[in-house]
Tab-separated table of C-alpha atoms in Angstrom:
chain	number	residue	atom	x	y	z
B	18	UNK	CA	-7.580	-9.282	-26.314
B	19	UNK	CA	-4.413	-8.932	-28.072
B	20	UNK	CA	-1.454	-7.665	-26.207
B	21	UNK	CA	2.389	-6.929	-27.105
B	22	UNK	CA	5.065	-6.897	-24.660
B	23	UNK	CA	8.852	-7.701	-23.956
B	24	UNK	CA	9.611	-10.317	-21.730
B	25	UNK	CA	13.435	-10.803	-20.799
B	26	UNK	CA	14.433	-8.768	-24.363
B	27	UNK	CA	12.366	-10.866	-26.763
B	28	UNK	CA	8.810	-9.609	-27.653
B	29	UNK	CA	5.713	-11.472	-27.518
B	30	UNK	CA	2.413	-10.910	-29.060
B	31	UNK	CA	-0.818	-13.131	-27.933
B	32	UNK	CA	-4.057	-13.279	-27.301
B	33	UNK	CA	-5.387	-13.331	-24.288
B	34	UNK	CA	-8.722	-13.365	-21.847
B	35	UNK	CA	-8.951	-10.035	-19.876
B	36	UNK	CA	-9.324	-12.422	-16.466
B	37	UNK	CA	-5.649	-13.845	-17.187
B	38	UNK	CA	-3.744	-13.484	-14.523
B	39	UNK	CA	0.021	-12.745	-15.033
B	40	UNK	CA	1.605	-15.449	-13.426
B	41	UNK	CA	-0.824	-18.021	-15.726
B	42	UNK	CA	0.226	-15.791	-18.416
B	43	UNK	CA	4.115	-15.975	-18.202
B	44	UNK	CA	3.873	-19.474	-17.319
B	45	UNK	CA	1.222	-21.316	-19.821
B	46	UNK	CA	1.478	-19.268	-22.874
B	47	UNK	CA	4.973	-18.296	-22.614
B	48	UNK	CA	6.337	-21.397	-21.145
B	49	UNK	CA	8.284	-19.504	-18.335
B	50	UNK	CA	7.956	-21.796	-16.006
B	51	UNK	CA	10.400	-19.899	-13.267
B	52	UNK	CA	8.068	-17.657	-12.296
B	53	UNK	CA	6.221	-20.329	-9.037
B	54	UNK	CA	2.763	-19.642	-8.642
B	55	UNK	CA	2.127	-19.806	-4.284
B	56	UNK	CA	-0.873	-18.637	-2.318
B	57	UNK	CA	-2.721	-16.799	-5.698
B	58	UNK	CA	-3.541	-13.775	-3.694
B	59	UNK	CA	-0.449	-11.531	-2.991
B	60	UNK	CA	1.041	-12.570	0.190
B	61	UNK	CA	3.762	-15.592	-0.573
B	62	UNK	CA	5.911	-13.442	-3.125
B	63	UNK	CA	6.911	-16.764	-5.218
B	64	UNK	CA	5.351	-14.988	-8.245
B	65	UNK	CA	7.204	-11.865	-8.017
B	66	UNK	CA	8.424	-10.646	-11.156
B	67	UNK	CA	10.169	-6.914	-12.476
B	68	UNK	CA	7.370	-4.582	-14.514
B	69	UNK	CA	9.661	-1.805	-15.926
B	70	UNK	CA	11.891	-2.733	-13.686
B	71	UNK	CA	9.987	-2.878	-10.192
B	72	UNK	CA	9.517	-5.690	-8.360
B	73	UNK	CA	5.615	-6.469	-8.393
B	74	UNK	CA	2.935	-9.371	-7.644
B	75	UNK	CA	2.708	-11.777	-10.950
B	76	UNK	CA	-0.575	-13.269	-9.686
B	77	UNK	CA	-2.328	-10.087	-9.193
B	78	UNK	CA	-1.780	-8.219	-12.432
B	79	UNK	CA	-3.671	-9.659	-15.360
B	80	UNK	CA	-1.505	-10.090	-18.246
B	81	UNK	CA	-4.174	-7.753	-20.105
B	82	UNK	CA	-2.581	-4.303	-18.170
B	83	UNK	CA	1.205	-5.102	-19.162
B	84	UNK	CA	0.995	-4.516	-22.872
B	85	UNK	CA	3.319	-2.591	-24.393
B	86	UNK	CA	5.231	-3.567	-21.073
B	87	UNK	CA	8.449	-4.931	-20.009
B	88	UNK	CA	9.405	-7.548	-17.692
B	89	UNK	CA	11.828	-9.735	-16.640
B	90	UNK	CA	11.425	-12.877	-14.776
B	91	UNK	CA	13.669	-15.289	-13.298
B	92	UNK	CA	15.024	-16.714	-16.773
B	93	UNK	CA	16.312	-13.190	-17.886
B	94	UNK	CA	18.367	-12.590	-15.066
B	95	UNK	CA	20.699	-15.350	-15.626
B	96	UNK	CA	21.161	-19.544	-16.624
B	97	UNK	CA	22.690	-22.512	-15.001
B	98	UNK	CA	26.334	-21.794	-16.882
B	99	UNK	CA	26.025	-18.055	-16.113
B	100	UNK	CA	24.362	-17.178	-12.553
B	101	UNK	CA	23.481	-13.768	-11.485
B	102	UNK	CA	25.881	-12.537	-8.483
B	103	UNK	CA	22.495	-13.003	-6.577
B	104	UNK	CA	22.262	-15.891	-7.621
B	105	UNK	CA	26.011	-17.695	-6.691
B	106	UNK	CA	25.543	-15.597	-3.223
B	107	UNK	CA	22.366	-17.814	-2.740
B	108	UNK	CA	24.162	-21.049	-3.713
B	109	UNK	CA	27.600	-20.050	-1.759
B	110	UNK	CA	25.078	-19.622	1.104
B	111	UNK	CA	22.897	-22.302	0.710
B	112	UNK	CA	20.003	-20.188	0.833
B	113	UNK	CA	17.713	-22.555	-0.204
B	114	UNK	CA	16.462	-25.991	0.120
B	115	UNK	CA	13.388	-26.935	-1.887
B	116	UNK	CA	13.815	-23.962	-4.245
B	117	UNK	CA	10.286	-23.080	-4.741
B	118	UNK	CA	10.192	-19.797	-3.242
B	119	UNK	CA	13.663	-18.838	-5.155
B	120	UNK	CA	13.046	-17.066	-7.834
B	121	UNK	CA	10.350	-15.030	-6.027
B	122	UNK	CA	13.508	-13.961	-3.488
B	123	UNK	CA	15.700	-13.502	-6.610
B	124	UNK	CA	13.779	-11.152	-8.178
B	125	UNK	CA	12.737	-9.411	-5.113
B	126	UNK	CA	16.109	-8.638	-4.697
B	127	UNK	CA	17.328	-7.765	-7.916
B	128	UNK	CA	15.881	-3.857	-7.581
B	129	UNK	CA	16.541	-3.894	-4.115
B	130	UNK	CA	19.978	-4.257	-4.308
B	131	UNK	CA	20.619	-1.865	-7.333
B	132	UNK	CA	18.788	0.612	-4.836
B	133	UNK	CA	20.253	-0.052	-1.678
B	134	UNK	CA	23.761	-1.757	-2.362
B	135	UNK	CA	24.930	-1.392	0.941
B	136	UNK	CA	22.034	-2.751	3.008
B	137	UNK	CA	21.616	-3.286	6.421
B	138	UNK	CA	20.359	-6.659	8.345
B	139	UNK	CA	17.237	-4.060	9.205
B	140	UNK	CA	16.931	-3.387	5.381
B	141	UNK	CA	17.288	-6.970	3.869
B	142	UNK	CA	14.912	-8.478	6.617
B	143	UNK	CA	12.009	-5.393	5.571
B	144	UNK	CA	12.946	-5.963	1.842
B	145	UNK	CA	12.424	-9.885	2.423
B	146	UNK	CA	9.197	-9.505	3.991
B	147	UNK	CA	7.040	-9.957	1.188
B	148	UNK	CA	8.449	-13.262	0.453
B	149	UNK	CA	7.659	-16.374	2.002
B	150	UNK	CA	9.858	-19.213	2.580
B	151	UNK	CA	9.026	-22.402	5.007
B	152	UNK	CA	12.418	-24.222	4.477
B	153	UNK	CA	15.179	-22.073	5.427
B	154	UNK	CA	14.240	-20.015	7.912
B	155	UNK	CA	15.567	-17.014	6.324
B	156	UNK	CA	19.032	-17.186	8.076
B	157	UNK	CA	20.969	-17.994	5.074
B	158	UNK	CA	18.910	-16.245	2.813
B	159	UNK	CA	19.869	-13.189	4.480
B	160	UNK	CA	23.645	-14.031	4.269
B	161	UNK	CA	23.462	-14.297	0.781
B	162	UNK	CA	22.189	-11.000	0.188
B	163	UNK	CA	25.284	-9.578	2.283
B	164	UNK	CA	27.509	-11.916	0.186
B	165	UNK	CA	25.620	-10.875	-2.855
B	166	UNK	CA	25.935	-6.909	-1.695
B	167	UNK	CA	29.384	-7.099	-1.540
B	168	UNK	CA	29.938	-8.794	-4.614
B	169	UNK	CA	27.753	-6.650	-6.646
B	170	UNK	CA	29.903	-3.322	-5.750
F	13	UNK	CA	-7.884	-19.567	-7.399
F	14	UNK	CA	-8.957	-17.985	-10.662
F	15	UNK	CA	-11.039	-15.071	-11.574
F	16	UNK	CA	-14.454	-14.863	-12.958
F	17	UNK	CA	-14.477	-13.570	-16.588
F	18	UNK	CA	-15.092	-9.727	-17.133
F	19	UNK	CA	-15.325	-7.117	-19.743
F	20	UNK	CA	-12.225	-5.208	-19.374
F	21	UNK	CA	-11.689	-1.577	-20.645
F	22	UNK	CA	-8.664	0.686	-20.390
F	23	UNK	CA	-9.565	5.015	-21.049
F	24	UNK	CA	-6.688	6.400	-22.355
F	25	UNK	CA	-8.526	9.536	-20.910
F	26	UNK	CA	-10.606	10.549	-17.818
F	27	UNK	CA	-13.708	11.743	-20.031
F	28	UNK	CA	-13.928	8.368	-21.418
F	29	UNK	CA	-13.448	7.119	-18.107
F	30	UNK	CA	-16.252	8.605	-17.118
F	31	UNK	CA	-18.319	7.786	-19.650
F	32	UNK	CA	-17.633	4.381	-18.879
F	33	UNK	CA	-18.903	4.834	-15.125
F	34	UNK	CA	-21.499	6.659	-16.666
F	35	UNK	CA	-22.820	3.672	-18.619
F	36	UNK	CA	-22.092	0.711	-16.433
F	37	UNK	CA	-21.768	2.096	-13.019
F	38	UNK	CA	-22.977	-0.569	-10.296
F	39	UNK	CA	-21.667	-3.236	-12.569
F	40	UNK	CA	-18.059	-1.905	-12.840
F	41	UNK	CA	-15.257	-1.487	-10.598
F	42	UNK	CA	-12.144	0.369	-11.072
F	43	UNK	CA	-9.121	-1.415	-11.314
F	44	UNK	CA	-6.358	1.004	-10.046
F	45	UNK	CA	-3.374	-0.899	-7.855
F	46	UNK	CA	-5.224	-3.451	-7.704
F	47	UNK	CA	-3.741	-4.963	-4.626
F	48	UNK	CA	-6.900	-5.249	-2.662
F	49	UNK	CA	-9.805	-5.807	-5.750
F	50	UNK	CA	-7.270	-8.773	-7.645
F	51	UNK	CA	-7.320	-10.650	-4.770
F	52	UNK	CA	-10.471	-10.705	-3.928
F	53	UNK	CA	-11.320	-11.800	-7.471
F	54	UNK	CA	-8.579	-14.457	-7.456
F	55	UNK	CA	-10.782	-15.512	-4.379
F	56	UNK	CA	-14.324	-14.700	-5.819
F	57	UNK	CA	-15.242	-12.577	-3.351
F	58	UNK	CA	-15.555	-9.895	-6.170
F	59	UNK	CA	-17.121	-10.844	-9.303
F	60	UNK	CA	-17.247	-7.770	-11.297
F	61	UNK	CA	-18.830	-7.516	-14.239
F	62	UNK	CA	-16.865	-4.801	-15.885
F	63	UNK	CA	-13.616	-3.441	-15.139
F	64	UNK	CA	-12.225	0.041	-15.692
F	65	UNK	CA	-8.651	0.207	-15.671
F	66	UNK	CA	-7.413	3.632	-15.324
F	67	UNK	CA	-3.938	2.741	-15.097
F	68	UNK	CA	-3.584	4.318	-18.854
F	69	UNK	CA	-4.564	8.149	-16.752
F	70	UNK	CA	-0.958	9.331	-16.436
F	71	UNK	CA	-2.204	12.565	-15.361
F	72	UNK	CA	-3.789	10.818	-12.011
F	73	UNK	CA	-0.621	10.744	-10.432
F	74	UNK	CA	1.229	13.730	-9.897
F	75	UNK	CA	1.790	14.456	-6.389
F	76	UNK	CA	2.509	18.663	-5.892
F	77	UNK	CA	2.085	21.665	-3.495
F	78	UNK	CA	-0.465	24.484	-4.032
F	79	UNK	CA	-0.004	27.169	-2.135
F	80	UNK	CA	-3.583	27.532	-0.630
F	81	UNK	CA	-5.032	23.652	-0.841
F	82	UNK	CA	-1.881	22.277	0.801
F	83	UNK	CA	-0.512	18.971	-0.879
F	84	UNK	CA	-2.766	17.716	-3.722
F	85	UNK	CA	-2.166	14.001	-4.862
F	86	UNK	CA	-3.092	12.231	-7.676
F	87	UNK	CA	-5.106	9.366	-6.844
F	88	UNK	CA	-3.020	6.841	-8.823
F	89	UNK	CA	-0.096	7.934	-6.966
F	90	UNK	CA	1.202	4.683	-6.158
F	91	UNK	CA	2.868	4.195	-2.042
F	92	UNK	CA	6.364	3.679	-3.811
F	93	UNK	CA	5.919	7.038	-5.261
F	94	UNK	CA	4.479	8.128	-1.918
F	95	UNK	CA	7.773	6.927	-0.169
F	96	UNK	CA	10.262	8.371	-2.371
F	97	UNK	CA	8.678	11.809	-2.714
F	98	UNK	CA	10.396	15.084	-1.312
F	99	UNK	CA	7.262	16.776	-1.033
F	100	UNK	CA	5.439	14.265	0.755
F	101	UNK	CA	8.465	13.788	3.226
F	102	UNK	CA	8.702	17.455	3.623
F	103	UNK	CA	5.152	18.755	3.723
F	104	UNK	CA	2.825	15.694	5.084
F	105	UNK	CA	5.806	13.815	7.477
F	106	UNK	CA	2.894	12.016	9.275
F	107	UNK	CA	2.525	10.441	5.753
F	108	UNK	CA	6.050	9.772	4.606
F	109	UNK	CA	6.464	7.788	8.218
F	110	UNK	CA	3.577	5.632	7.775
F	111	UNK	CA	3.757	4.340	3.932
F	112	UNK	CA	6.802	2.053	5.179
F	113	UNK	CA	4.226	0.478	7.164
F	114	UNK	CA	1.718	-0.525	4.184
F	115	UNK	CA	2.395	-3.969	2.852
F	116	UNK	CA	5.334	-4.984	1.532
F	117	UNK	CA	7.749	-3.747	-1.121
F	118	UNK	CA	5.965	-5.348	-4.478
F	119	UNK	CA	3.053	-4.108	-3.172
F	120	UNK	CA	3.825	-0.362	-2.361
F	121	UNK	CA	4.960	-0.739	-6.392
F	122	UNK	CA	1.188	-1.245	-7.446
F	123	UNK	CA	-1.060	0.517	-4.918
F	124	UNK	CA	-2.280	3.615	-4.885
F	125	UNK	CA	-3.469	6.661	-2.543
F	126	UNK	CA	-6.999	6.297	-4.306
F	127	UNK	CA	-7.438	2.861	-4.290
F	128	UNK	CA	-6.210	2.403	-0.792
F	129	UNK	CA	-8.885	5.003	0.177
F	130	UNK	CA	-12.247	3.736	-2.079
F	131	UNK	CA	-11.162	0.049	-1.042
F	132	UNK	CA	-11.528	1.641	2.579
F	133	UNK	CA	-10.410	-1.413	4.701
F	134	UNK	CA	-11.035	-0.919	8.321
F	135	UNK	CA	-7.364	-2.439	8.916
F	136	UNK	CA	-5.673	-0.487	6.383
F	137	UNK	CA	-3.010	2.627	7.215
F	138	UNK	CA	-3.972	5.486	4.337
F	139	UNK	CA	-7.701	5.980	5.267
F	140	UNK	CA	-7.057	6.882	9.361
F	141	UNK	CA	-3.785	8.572	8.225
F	142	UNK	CA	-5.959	10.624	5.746
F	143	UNK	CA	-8.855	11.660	8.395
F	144	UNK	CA	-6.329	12.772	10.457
F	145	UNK	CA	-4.568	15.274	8.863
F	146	UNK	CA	-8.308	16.126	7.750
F	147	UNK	CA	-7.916	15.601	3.866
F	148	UNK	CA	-10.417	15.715	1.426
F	149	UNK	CA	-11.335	14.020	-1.687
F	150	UNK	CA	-12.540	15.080	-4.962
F	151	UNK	CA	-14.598	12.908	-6.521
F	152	UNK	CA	-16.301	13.461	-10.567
F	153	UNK	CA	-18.688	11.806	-12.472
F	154	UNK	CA	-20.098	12.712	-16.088
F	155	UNK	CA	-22.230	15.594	-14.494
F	156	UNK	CA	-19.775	17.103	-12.990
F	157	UNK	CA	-17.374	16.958	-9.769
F	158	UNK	CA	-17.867	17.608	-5.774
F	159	UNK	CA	-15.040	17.757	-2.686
F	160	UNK	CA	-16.146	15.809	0.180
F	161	UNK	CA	-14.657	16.160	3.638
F	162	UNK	CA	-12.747	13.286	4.567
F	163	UNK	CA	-14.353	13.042	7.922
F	164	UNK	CA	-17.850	12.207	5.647
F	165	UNK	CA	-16.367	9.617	3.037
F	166	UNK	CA	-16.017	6.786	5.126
F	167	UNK	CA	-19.875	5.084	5.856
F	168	UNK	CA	-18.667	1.615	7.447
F	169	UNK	CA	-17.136	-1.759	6.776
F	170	UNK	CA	-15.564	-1.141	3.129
F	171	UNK	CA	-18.436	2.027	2.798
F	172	UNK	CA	-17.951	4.692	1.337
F	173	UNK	CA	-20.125	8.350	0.652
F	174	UNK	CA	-19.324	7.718	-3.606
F	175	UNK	CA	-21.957	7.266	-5.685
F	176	UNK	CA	-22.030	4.237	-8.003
F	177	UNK	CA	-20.588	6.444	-11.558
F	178	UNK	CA	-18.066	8.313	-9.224
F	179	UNK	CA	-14.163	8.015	-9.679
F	180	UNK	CA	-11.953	9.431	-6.971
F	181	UNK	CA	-9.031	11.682	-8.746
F	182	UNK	CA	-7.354	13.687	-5.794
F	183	UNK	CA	-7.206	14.000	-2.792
F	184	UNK	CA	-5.905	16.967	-0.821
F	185	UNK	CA	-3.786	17.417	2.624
F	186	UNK	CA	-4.134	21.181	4.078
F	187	UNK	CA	-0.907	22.383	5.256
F	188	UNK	CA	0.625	21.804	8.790
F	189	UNK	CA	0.309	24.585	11.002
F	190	UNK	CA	2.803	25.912	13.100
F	191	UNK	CA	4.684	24.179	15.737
F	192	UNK	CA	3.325	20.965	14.361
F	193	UNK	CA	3.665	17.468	15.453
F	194	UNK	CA	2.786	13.523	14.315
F	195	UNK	CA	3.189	10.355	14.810
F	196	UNK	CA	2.154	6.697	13.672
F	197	UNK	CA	2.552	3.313	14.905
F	198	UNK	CA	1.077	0.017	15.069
F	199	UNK	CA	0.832	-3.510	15.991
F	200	UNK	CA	1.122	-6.482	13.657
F	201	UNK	CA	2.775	-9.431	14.058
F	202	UNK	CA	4.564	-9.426	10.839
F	203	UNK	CA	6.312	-6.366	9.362
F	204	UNK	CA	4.021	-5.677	6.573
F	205	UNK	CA	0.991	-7.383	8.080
F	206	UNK	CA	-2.207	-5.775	8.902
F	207	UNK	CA	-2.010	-4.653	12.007
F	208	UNK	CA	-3.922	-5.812	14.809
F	209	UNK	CA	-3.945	-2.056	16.092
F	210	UNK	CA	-3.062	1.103	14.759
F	211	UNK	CA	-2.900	4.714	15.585
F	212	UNK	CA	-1.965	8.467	13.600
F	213	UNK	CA	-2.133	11.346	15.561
F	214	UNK	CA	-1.577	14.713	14.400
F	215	UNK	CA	-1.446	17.385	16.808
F	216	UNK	CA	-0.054	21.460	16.736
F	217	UNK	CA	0.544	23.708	20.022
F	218	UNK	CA	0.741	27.157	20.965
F	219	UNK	CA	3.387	29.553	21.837
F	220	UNK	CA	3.042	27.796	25.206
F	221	UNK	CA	3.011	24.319	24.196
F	222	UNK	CA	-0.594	23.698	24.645
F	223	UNK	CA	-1.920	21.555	22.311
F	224	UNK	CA	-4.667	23.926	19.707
F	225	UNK	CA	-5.679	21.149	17.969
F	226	UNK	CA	-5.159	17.630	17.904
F	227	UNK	CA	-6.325	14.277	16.406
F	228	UNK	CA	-5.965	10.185	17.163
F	229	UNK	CA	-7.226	8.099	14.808
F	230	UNK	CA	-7.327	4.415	15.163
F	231	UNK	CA	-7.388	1.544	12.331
F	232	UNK	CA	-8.231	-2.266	13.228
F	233	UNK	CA	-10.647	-1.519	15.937
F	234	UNK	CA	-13.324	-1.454	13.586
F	235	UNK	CA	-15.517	-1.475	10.510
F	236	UNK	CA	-14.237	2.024	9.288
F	237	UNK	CA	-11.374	4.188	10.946
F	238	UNK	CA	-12.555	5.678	13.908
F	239	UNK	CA	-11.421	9.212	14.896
F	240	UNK	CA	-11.103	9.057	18.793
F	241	UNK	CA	-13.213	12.121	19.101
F	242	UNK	CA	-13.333	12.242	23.604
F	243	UNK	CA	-9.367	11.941	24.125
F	244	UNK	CA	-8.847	14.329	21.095
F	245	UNK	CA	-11.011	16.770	22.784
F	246	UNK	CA	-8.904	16.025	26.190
F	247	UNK	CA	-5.731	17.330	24.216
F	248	UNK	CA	-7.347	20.814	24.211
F	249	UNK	CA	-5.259	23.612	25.604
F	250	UNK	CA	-3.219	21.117	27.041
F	251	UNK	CA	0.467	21.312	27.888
F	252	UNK	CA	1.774	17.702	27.641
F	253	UNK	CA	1.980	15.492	30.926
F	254	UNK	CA	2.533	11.942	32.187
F	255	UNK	CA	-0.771	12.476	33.625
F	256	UNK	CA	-2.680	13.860	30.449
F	257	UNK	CA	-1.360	10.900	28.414
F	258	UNK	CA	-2.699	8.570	30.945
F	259	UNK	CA	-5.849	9.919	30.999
F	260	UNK	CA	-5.663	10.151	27.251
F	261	UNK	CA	-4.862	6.708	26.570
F	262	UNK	CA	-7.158	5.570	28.773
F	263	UNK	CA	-9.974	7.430	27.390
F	264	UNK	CA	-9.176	6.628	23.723
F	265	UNK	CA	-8.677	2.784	24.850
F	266	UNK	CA	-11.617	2.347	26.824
F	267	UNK	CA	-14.214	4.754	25.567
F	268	UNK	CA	-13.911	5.973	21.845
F	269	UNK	CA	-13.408	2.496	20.541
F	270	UNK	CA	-15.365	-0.979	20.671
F	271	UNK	CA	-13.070	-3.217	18.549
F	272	UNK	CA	-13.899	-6.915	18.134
F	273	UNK	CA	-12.497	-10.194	18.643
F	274	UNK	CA	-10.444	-12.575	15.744
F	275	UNK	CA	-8.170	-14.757	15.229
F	276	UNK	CA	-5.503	-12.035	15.357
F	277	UNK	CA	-6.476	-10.399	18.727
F	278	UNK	CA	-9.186	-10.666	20.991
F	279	UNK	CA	-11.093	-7.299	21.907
F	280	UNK	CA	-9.204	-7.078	25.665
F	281	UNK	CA	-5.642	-7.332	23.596
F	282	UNK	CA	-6.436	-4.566	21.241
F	283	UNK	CA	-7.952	-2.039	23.780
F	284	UNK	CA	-4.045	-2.715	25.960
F	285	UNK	CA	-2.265	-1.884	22.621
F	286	UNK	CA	-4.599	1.045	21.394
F	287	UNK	CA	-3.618	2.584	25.070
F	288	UNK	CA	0.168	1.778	24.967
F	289	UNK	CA	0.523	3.083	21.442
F	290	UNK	CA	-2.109	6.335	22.335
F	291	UNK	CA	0.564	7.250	25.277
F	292	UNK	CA	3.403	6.254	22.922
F	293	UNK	CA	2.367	8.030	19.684
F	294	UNK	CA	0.803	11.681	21.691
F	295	UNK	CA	4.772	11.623	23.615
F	296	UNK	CA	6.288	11.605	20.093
F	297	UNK	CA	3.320	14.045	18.774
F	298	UNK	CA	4.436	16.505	21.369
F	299	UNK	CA	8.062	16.306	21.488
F	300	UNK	CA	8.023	17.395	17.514
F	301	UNK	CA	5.255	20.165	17.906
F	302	UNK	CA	7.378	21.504	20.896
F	303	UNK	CA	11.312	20.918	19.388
């Protein structure tokens, strides 16, 4: 099926098999390769990506219901020479070791904070919650959404 | 990890919708949130042959008041829309205090009132929230449309009273009655996890704080939600008590459910937690209806 849709400001148009999932999508035929591909079934968040500007589930979407969509992934929100605030908060903070689940966390985070940018421990740890990571322990990952909260406003 | 293939179509309307039920039925499923059916395709536990997105129905999610059906909602009402909605929070509180509970942020983004319901997962919040503030459901097919009674929709272990072309499209929520008062809670051991046990009550007293009519409804303890009909029979003409919650809790714990054993929680576990959150959840019921 042929779709159409704007990913990070540039439009696409490609054909695809209905039983594509998103994640696939973003990363094989677009060559996106930020958006990590975890458990496949919802629960790890590493796939998480914005749809119209809401955090949602790459790998359980198929890339068939987002045309005429937008989305942003992990590449649109900033690059090595120009990091996001949330993204400098999470270095500052070392708030991650092997990486994998970052950009999951990243863009998790990115609508949370523009919601909430004055969020409580409570908040961050509930907003978090969808998004597994086995390295850090979360500790520092929380301190750089404070740090990133404060230097967003 | 990866899907079977499918047909997929997408009705820009509900009549073709329907027409699409119409002609593949058994074969199809809907694809509304899709946070329950994608994963179980990912996983091949569902191999549909057909899907029917209806995510192009715009007019499936509207959530309003009517002045004699109570609060009407869209079935593709999605939980984030749940959440932030005034009327919800306003006019079905029992509602707005559980959807924080359901899954996690990305996924309250996708899911929806409707699918949550057809899906009907014995461990999931919406249905027992649903049968007990006594909704119903209105479900159409080509020939026509019908209203059925929450307490006759759900028929067991991901059951449900819909026939094969059917497509849920709203469901309704009476009003509260006077002097009204709710609660939810559950056990999980993750924010956001399924919860090992679960309870809703809804509840409204009389002038002299004796409960008129009142309902607990448990989720997790077994194939469908189960309404715990003895200890919401207890709560009649009742003024509230450390004694009547006992006996409540007890009752509800011990008699209106048989849950099972897992790897979550064994059977003993979850008939402890459906009593501590029975006696837990009626206290907070009570101290609304009687504020």
């Amino acid at each position: 099926m042929k779709i159409s849709l704007t990913v990070n400001g540039q439009k696409y148009e490609r054909d695809v098999e209905p039983r594509m999932l998103l994640s696939d999508f973003l990363r094989h035929d677009l060559e996106l390769t930020g958006t990590h591909v975890g458990c496949e079934h919802g629960v790890c968040g590493a796939c998480t990506v914005l749809l119209n500007g809401e955090a949602v589930r790459a790998c359980i979407i198929f890339a068939v219901q987002v045309d005429g969509e937008e989305l942003t992934t992990v590449e649109g929100i900033g690059n090595v020479d120009n990091l996001h605030p949330i993204q400098e908060a999470f270095r500052e903070k070392h708030a991650l070791q092997c990486g994998f689940c970052t950009p999951g966390f990243l863009m998790t985070l990115v609508p949370f904070l523009k919601e909430n940018p004055d969020p409580s421990e409570h908040e961050i740890r509930e907003a978090l919650s969808g998004n597994l990571c086995r390295c850090t322990g979360y500790q520092n990952i929380v301190d750089a959404v404070k740090l990133a909260a404060k230097s967003l406003t | 990890m990866k899907p079977c293939t499918f047909e997929y179509y997408k009705p820009s309307s509900m009549e073709e919708a329907l027409d699409l039920m119409h002609q593949y039925g058994g074969e199809a499923k809907i694809l509304a949130g899709g946070q329950s059916l994608v994963p179980a395709m990912n996983f091949r536990l569902a191999t549909p042959g057909i899907l029917i997105d209806i995510n192009g129905l715009q007019d499936l999610s509207y959530i309003k008041e009517h002045r004699k059906h109570g609060v009407l909602i869209g079935a593709m009402a999605r939980y984030s829309e749940l959440e932030k909605s005034d009327v919800v929070a306003k006019k079905c509180p029992l509602l707005h205090e559980t959807i924080p509970y359901i899954a996690h942020p990305q996924i309250r983004n996708r899911g929806t009132m409707g699918g949550s319901l057809v899906h009907a997962d014995p461990a999931a919040e919406l249905p027992a929230v649903m049968l007990a503030l006594d909704a119903s459901l209105r479900l159409r097919n080509k020939d026509g449309e019908r209203v059925v009674a929450i307490t006759d929709f759900f028929t067991g272990m991901f059951g449900t009273a819909m026939k094969e072309d059917e497509i849920l499209t709203e469901v309704a929520i009476p009003h509260m009655p006077k002097r009204y008062g709710f609660a939810f809670d559950e056990v999980s051991r993750r924010h956001g996890d399924y919860a090992m046990v679960g309870v809703a009550v809804s509840l409204n007293v009389d002038r002299k704080g004796r409960c008129e009519k009142g309902k607990i409804v448990f989720f997790s303890v077994g194939d469908a939600p189960v309404f715990a009909e003895k200890a919401s029979q207890l709560l009649d003409k009742q003024n509230v008590s450390e004694e009547l919650l006992e006996n409540i809790a007890n009752v509800a714990s011990s008699e209106d459910i048989e849950p099972g054993s897992d790897i979550h929680a064994s059977a003993d576990y979850r008939r402890h937690l459906a009593k501590v959150l029975t006696k837990k959840t009626l206290k907070r019921a009570f101290d609304k209806a009687l504020a």
